[in-house]
Amino acid sequence: GANRKEERAVEADGAVPEKERSEPSLIQPPPRSRSYVPPEDLLSCLESHVREVFGPSVPEDWQQAPLQDKRLKHRLLARLAAELGHAVPNSQLHCMRRAGDVLGFYRTPVRDGSKIDELAAAKLPSNLKIIWQQ
Amino acid sequence: RYVRQLQRLQLLFSPTAADARGARQFVEEAAQDFARQHPDVVLYVSPHAGPGPAPVLRAEYLNGTVRDELIASKTSEEIVQLATKLANQSGLDIIRIRKPFHTDNPSIQGQWHPLTNKPSVLTVQGPRLQPE
């Protein structure tokens, strides 16, 4: 719990390091940072994936394509997760009913780091000091 | 000129403990407003990682008194009220003041109160705002 959060916070400050195994060591690898920034070409990327998975049965407005068929849904979400590096969590799967919902999910950026870190970085009035090491 | 007797307020809490939820909400929402409304008080927010003592709001006054108030399981609004109360106090101890004199007849002609020497219709009307 607390240890994992500390490590993640430490790692999120720099870039995600590459795993170089020149010698086998028992050091725990750094945890993946959960931050996600939506790429510029998100719309076109998503559209191409939807057309690829659905094939000819895509309706006029691709955002209205229903995801009722489990196989198509899994295929689409797995491809998007592999490409963008950000997967839909299990608790949100039931919300993804149309391609538009998936688009909305992938548009929201995710920042890791607690609220206190954000507050410490933001502009505060001059008589409010936050003493937080991490 | 008024000099606020409260020098600094230190908010010591844990970022993960359950009873510090009100303190965390206070820091996220209301601390900046409080700091802007009371510019002569310094507010230190010091979260300590890991399990520690109960969340506490420490008030230090200009005469050196340090007052600790427990804020465990208090909501953000209650903490704001508590902080405003501390900001309006002086650092004198809150005990009974004893004086070295005593009298059996404190008043001969009657103790003054704000309605002495005023027309008695005010006891019925009550106070009125003066028109500017």
mmCIF file of C-alpha atoms in Angstrom:
data_model
loop_
_atom_site.group_PDB
_atom_site.id
_atom_site.type_symbol
_atom_site.label_atom_id
_atom_site.label_comp_id
_atom_site.label_asym_id
_atom_site.label_seq_id
_atom_site.Cartn_x
_atom_site.Cartn_y
_atom_site.Cartn_z
ATOM 1 C CA GLY A 1 0.000 0.000 0.000
ATOM 2 C CA ALA A 2 2.059 2.878 1.301
ATOM 3 C CA ASN A 3 5.393 1.540 0.013
ATOM 4 C CA ARG A 4 4.050 1.074 -3.476
ATOM 5 C CA LYS A 5 2.701 4.597 -3.550
ATOM 6 C CA GLU A 6 6.081 5.978 -2.458
ATOM 7 C CA GLU A 7 7.941 4.083 -5.159
ATOM 8 C CA ARG A 8 5.482 5.109 -7.818
ATOM 9 C CA ALA A 9 5.707 8.731 -6.767
ATOM 10 C CA VAL A 10 9.512 8.609 -6.876
ATOM 11 C CA GLU A 11 9.509 7.065 -10.324
ATOM 12 C CA ALA A 12 6.901 9.349 -11.792
ATOM 13 C CA ASP A 13 9.197 12.356 -11.297
ATOM 14 C CA GLY A 14 11.665 11.100 -13.926
ATOM 15 C CA ALA A 15 10.920 9.161 -17.109
ATOM 16 C CA VAL A 16 10.079 5.482 -16.927
ATOM 17 C CA PRO A 17 13.497 3.769 -16.859
ATOM 18 C CA GLU A 18 14.338 0.923 -19.219
ATOM 19 C CA LYS A 19 14.904 -2.487 -17.704
ATOM 20 C CA GLU A 20 18.560 -3.311 -18.315
ATOM 21 C CA ARG A 21 19.550 -6.722 -17.009
ATOM 22 C CA SER A 22 23.278 -6.897 -17.535
ATOM 23 C CA GLU A 23 23.549 -9.088 -14.420
ATOM 24 C CA PRO A 24 20.780 -11.006 -12.692
ATOM 25 C CA SER A 25 19.870 -9.056 -9.583
ATOM 26 C CA LEU A 26 17.129 -9.457 -7.031
ATOM 27 C CA ILE A 27 16.235 -5.768 -7.002
ATOM 28 C CA GLN A 28 12.552 -5.180 -7.494
ATOM 29 C CA PRO A 29 11.931 -3.508 -10.883
ATOM 30 C CA PRO A 30 10.369 -0.052 -10.692
ATOM 31 C CA PRO A 31 6.564 -0.126 -10.917
ATOM 32 C CA ARG A 32 4.916 1.139 -14.077
ATOM 33 C CA SER A 33 3.790 4.728 -13.861
ATOM 34 C CA ARG A 34 0.046 5.000 -14.271
ATOM 35 C CA SER A 35 0.121 8.359 -15.996
ATOM 36 C CA TYR A 36 -1.506 8.602 -19.426
ATOM 37 C CA VAL A 37 -1.671 11.526 -21.812
ATOM 38 C CA PRO A 38 -4.055 11.201 -24.784
ATOM 39 C CA PRO A 39 -2.077 11.365 -28.055
ATOM 40 C CA GLU A 40 -2.752 14.005 -30.716
ATOM 41 C CA ASP A 41 -4.183 11.624 -33.307
ATOM 42 C CA LEU A 42 -6.499 9.844 -30.869
ATOM 43 C CA LEU A 43 -9.615 10.315 -33.016
ATOM 44 C CA SER A 44 -8.176 8.943 -36.228
ATOM 45 C CA CYS A 45 -6.396 6.124 -34.414
ATOM 46 C CA LEU A 46 -9.573 5.063 -32.681
ATOM 47 C CA GLU A 47 -11.599 5.297 -35.888
ATOM 48 C CA SER A 48 -9.156 3.119 -37.782
ATOM 49 C CA HIS A 49 -9.236 0.500 -35.025
ATOM 50 C CA VAL A 50 -13.023 0.490 -34.924
ATOM 51 C CA ARG A 51 -13.258 0.017 -38.709
ATOM 52 C CA GLU A 52 -10.625 -2.727 -38.571
ATOM 53 C CA VAL A 53 -12.377 -4.692 -35.847
ATOM 54 C CA PHE A 54 -15.943 -4.196 -37.021
ATOM 55 C CA GLY A 55 -15.265 -4.668 -40.689
ATOM 56 C CA PRO A 56 -18.182 -3.748 -42.967
ATOM 57 C CA SER A 57 -20.853 -3.465 -40.265
ATOM 58 C CA VAL A 58 -19.789 -0.008 -38.993
ATOM 59 C CA PRO A 59 -22.731 2.441 -39.017
ATOM 60 C CA GLU A 60 -22.472 5.944 -40.507
ATOM 61 C CA ASP A 61 -21.291 7.597 -37.331
ATOM 62 C CA TRP A 62 -18.579 5.259 -36.065
ATOM 63 C CA GLN A 63 -18.994 6.556 -32.553
ATOM 64 C CA GLN A 64 -22.429 4.945 -32.343
ATOM 65 C CA ALA A 65 -21.088 1.464 -33.118
ATOM 66 C CA PRO A 66 -22.493 -0.788 -30.389
ATOM 67 C CA LEU A 67 -20.119 -3.041 -28.447
ATOM 68 C CA GLN A 68 -22.702 -5.683 -27.553
ATOM 69 C CA ASP A 69 -20.784 -8.556 -29.141
ATOM 70 C CA LYS A 70 -18.295 -9.708 -26.514
ATOM 71 C CA ARG A 71 -15.646 -10.832 -28.990
ATOM 72 C CA LEU A 72 -15.595 -7.590 -30.934
ATOM 73 C CA LYS A 73 -15.522 -5.596 -27.715
ATOM 74 C CA HIS A 74 -12.604 -7.594 -26.360
ATOM 75 C CA ARG A 75 -10.721 -7.381 -29.632
ATOM 76 C CA LEU A 76 -11.159 -3.618 -29.857
ATOM 77 C CA LEU A 77 -10.249 -2.913 -26.238
ATOM 78 C CA ALA A 78 -7.238 -5.263 -26.336
ATOM 79 C CA ARG A 79 -5.879 -3.574 -29.462
ATOM 80 C CA LEU A 80 -6.349 -0.106 -28.024
ATOM 81 C CA ALA A 81 -4.700 -1.118 -24.748
ATOM 82 C CA ALA A 82 -1.724 -2.591 -26.585
ATOM 83 C CA GLU A 83 -1.267 0.470 -28.775
ATOM 84 C CA LEU A 84 -1.855 3.277 -26.292
ATOM 85 C CA GLY A 85 -0.410 1.528 -23.243
ATOM 86 C CA HIS A 86 -3.502 2.365 -21.158
ATOM 87 C CA ALA A 87 -6.166 -0.264 -20.488
ATOM 88 C CA VAL A 88 -9.792 0.135 -19.477
ATOM 89 C CA PRO A 89 -10.063 -1.138 -15.869
ATOM 90 C CA ASN A 90 -12.471 -3.989 -15.135
ATOM 91 C CA SER A 91 -14.766 -1.751 -13.149
ATOM 92 C CA GLN A 92 -15.385 0.473 -16.194
ATOM 93 C CA LEU A 93 -16.032 -2.304 -18.713
ATOM 94 C CA HIS A 94 -19.771 -2.190 -18.201
ATOM 95 C CA CYS A 95 -19.797 1.537 -19.070
ATOM 96 C CA MET A 96 -18.266 0.942 -22.510
ATOM 97 C CA ARG A 97 -21.387 0.365 -24.573
ATOM 98 C CA ARG A 98 -20.573 2.342 -27.709
ATOM 99 C CA ALA A 99 -17.373 3.406 -29.400
ATOM 100 C CA GLY A 100 -18.141 6.940 -28.218
ATOM 101 C CA ASP A 101 -17.784 5.832 -24.567
ATOM 102 C CA VAL A 102 -14.383 4.326 -25.335
ATOM 103 C CA LEU A 103 -13.381 7.595 -26.986
ATOM 104 C CA GLY A 104 -14.440 9.524 -23.898
ATOM 105 C CA PHE A 105 -12.427 7.203 -21.665
ATOM 106 C CA TYR A 106 -9.273 7.546 -23.722
ATOM 107 C CA ARG A 107 -9.596 11.298 -23.856
ATOM 108 C CA THR A 108 -9.247 11.775 -20.101
ATOM 109 C CA PRO A 109 -5.606 12.118 -19.018
ATOM 110 C CA VAL A 110 -4.481 10.266 -15.913
ATOM 111 C CA ARG A 111 -1.947 11.739 -13.535
ATOM 112 C CA ASP A 112 -0.351 9.714 -10.789
ATOM 113 C CA GLY A 113 0.823 11.507 -7.721
ATOM 114 C CA SER A 114 -1.327 12.381 -4.783
ATOM 115 C CA LYS A 115 -3.370 15.518 -4.342
ATOM 116 C CA ILE A 116 -0.798 16.836 -1.909
ATOM 117 C CA ASP A 117 1.893 16.712 -4.614
ATOM 118 C CA GLU A 118 -0.366 18.666 -6.949
ATOM 119 C CA LEU A 119 -1.133 21.181 -4.257
ATOM 120 C CA ALA A 120 2.535 21.596 -3.415
ATOM 121 C CA ALA A 121 3.274 22.298 -7.064
ATOM 122 C CA ALA A 122 0.397 24.738 -7.527
ATOM 123 C CA LYS A 123 0.489 28.426 -6.677
ATOM 124 C CA LEU A 124 -0.438 28.988 -3.037
ATOM 125 C CA PRO A 125 -1.033 32.125 -0.977
ATOM 126 C CA SER A 126 2.173 33.288 0.636
ATOM 127 C CA ASN A 127 1.208 32.258 4.172
ATOM 128 C CA LEU A 128 0.408 28.641 3.309
ATOM 129 C CA LYS A 129 3.395 26.285 3.340
ATOM 130 C CA ILE A 130 3.266 22.586 2.549
ATOM 131 C CA ILE A 131 6.076 20.475 3.998
ATOM 132 C CA TRP A 132 6.018 17.222 2.059
ATOM 133 C CA GLN A 133 9.224 15.388 1.182
ATOM 134 C CA GLN A 134 8.006 13.240 -1.668
ATOM 135 C CA ARG B 1 -4.330 48.836 15.249
ATOM 136 C CA TYR B 2 -5.315 45.198 15.738
ATOM 137 C CA VAL B 3 -2.502 42.663 16.042
ATOM 138 C CA ARG B 4 -3.587 39.043 15.665
ATOM 139 C CA GLN B 5 -2.294 36.997 18.559
ATOM 140 C CA LEU B 6 -2.162 33.741 16.624
ATOM 141 C CA GLN B 7 1.241 33.318 15.066
ATOM 142 C CA ARG B 8 1.113 29.990 13.244
ATOM 143 C CA LEU B 9 -1.154 26.994 12.740
ATOM 144 C CA GLN B 10 0.444 23.622 12.089
ATOM 145 C CA LEU B 11 -1.677 20.861 10.594
ATOM 146 C CA LEU B 12 -0.097 17.475 11.379
ATOM 147 C CA PHE B 13 -1.905 14.547 9.783
ATOM 148 C CA SER B 14 -1.286 11.320 7.908
ATOM 149 C CA PRO B 15 -2.141 11.133 4.186
ATOM 150 C CA THR B 16 -3.533 7.599 4.550
ATOM 151 C CA ALA B 17 -5.191 7.332 7.972
ATOM 152 C CA ALA B 18 -8.978 7.066 8.052
ATOM 153 C CA ASP B 19 -9.561 9.598 10.814
ATOM 154 C CA ALA B 20 -7.559 12.244 8.952
ATOM 155 C CA ARG B 21 -10.104 12.412 6.120
ATOM 156 C CA GLY B 22 -11.509 15.727 7.300
ATOM 157 C CA ALA B 23 -8.007 17.143 7.568
ATOM 158 C CA ARG B 24 -7.201 16.044 4.016
ATOM 159 C CA GLN B 25 -10.413 17.587 2.679
ATOM 160 C CA PHE B 26 -9.649 20.777 4.569
ATOM 161 C CA VAL B 27 -6.192 20.935 2.942
ATOM 162 C CA GLU B 28 -7.572 20.289 -0.529
ATOM 163 C CA GLU B 29 -10.542 22.633 -0.396
ATOM 164 C CA ALA B 30 -10.620 25.137 2.430
ATOM 165 C CA ALA B 31 -7.014 25.761 3.444
ATOM 166 C CA GLN B 32 -6.316 28.266 0.669
ATOM 167 C CA ASP B 33 -9.450 30.281 1.441
ATOM 168 C CA PHE B 34 -8.589 30.288 5.132
ATOM 169 C CA ALA B 35 -5.056 31.447 4.355
ATOM 170 C CA ARG B 36 -6.361 34.266 2.191
ATOM 171 C CA GLN B 37 -8.862 35.413 4.801
ATOM 172 C CA HIS B 38 -6.239 35.406 7.564
ATOM 173 C CA PRO B 39 -3.083 36.781 5.921
ATOM 174 C CA ASP B 40 -1.300 37.389 9.235
ATOM 175 C CA VAL B 41 -1.387 33.707 10.279
ATOM 176 C CA VAL B 42 1.104 31.256 8.750
ATOM 177 C CA LEU B 43 -0.411 27.861 7.982
ATOM 178 C CA TYR B 44 1.975 24.902 7.807
ATOM 179 C CA VAL B 45 0.620 21.694 6.316
ATOM 180 C CA SER B 46 2.898 18.792 7.224
ATOM 181 C CA PRO B 47 1.651 15.341 6.294
ATOM 182 C CA HIS B 48 3.775 12.544 7.759
ATOM 183 C CA ALA B 49 3.791 9.293 5.788
ATOM 184 C CA GLY B 50 3.017 6.014 7.506
ATOM 185 C CA PRO B 51 1.086 5.338 10.706
ATOM 186 C CA GLY B 52 1.662 8.034 13.289
ATOM 187 C CA PRO B 53 -0.052 9.971 16.077
ATOM 188 C CA ALA B 54 -3.615 11.259 15.774
ATOM 189 C CA PRO B 55 -4.222 14.238 13.458
ATOM 190 C CA VAL B 56 -3.772 17.450 15.381
ATOM 191 C CA LEU B 57 -4.041 21.179 14.753
ATOM 192 C CA ARG B 58 -1.329 23.028 16.677
ATOM 193 C CA ALA B 59 -1.812 26.732 17.344
ATOM 194 C CA GLU B 60 1.127 28.889 18.523
ATOM 195 C CA TYR B 61 0.493 32.324 19.937
ATOM 196 C CA LEU B 62 2.624 35.431 20.329
ATOM 197 C CA ASN B 63 2.984 34.925 24.088
ATOM 198 C CA GLY B 64 4.423 31.438 23.551
ATOM 199 C CA THR B 65 1.356 29.305 24.355
ATOM 200 C CA VAL B 66 1.032 26.204 22.192
ATOM 201 C CA ARG B 67 -2.454 24.705 21.947
ATOM 202 C CA ASP B 68 -3.071 21.284 20.384
ATOM 203 C CA GLU B 69 -6.569 20.456 19.165
ATOM 204 C CA LEU B 70 -7.464 16.944 18.012
ATOM 205 C CA ILE B 71 -9.103 16.922 14.577
ATOM 206 C CA ALA B 72 -9.596 13.144 14.250
ATOM 207 C CA SER B 73 -12.925 12.275 12.588
ATOM 208 C CA LYS B 74 -13.911 15.925 12.144
ATOM 209 C CA THR B 75 -15.386 17.251 8.926
ATOM 210 C CA SER B 76 -13.758 19.976 6.879
ATOM 211 C CA GLU B 77 -16.334 22.581 7.993
ATOM 212 C CA GLU B 78 -15.745 21.785 11.657
ATOM 213 C CA ILE B 79 -12.016 22.212 11.164
ATOM 214 C CA VAL B 80 -12.592 25.591 9.520
ATOM 215 C CA GLN B 81 -14.718 26.702 12.476
ATOM 216 C CA LEU B 82 -12.099 25.445 14.910
ATOM 217 C CA ALA B 83 -9.319 27.251 13.091
ATOM 218 C CA THR B 84 -11.304 30.518 13.031
ATOM 219 C CA LYS B 85 -11.991 30.158 16.756
ATOM 220 C CA LEU B 86 -8.273 29.683 17.440
ATOM 221 C CA ALA B 87 -7.418 32.621 15.228
ATOM 222 C CA ASN B 88 -9.712 34.920 17.199
ATOM 223 C CA GLN B 89 -8.304 33.929 20.605
ATOM 224 C CA SER B 90 -5.339 35.341 22.445
ATOM 225 C CA GLY B 91 -2.772 32.993 23.902
ATOM 226 C CA LEU B 92 -3.877 33.485 27.528
ATOM 227 C CA ASP B 93 -4.751 30.273 29.399
ATOM 228 C CA ILE B 94 -8.413 29.467 29.557
ATOM 229 C CA ILE B 95 -8.911 29.153 33.306
ATOM 230 C CA ARG B 96 -11.000 30.913 35.899
ATOM 231 C CA ILE B 97 -9.653 34.390 36.700
ATOM 232 C CA ARG B 98 -9.466 35.038 40.431
ATOM 233 C CA LYS B 99 -9.159 38.592 41.757
ATOM 234 C CA PRO B 100 -7.883 39.576 45.223
ATOM 235 C CA PHE B 101 -10.905 41.751 46.127
ATOM 236 C CA HIS B 102 -14.456 41.021 47.180
ATOM 237 C CA THR B 103 -17.424 43.180 48.162
ATOM 238 C CA ASP B 104 -20.918 42.391 49.444
ATOM 239 C CA ASN B 105 -22.477 45.589 47.933
ATOM 240 C CA PRO B 106 -21.091 45.856 44.362
ATOM 241 C CA SER B 107 -23.560 48.607 43.314
ATOM 242 C CA ILE B 108 -25.429 51.366 45.284
ATOM 243 C CA GLN B 109 -27.575 53.092 42.632
ATOM 244 C CA GLY B 110 -27.975 50.001 40.410
ATOM 245 C CA GLN B 111 -25.565 48.324 37.958
ATOM 246 C CA TRP B 112 -25.360 50.166 34.608
ATOM 247 C CA HIS B 113 -26.646 48.270 31.571
ATOM 248 C CA PRO B 114 -27.005 49.569 28.004
ATOM 249 C CA LEU B 115 -30.654 50.561 28.491
ATOM 250 C CA THR B 116 -30.147 52.835 31.517
ATOM 251 C CA ASN B 117 -30.729 56.512 30.660
ATOM 252 C CA LYS B 118 -32.439 55.606 27.401
ATOM 253 C CA PRO B 119 -36.180 56.064 26.593
ATOM 254 C CA SER B 120 -38.065 53.018 27.860
ATOM 255 C CA VAL B 121 -39.777 52.426 24.489
ATOM 256 C CA LEU B 122 -36.549 50.723 23.404
ATOM 257 C CA THR B 123 -37.323 47.724 25.634
ATOM 258 C CA VAL B 124 -40.349 47.079 23.405
ATOM 259 C CA GLN B 125 -38.918 48.116 20.028
ATOM 260 C CA GLY B 126 -35.445 46.653 20.299
ATOM 261 C CA PRO B 127 -32.376 47.971 18.461
ATOM 262 C CA ARG B 128 -32.808 49.569 15.040
ATOM 263 C CA LEU B 129 -30.220 50.048 12.333
ATOM 264 C CA GLN B 130 -29.344 53.721 11.838
ATOM 265 C CA PRO B 131 -30.281 54.916 8.339
ATOM 266 C CA GLU B 132 -27.067 56.121 6.636
#
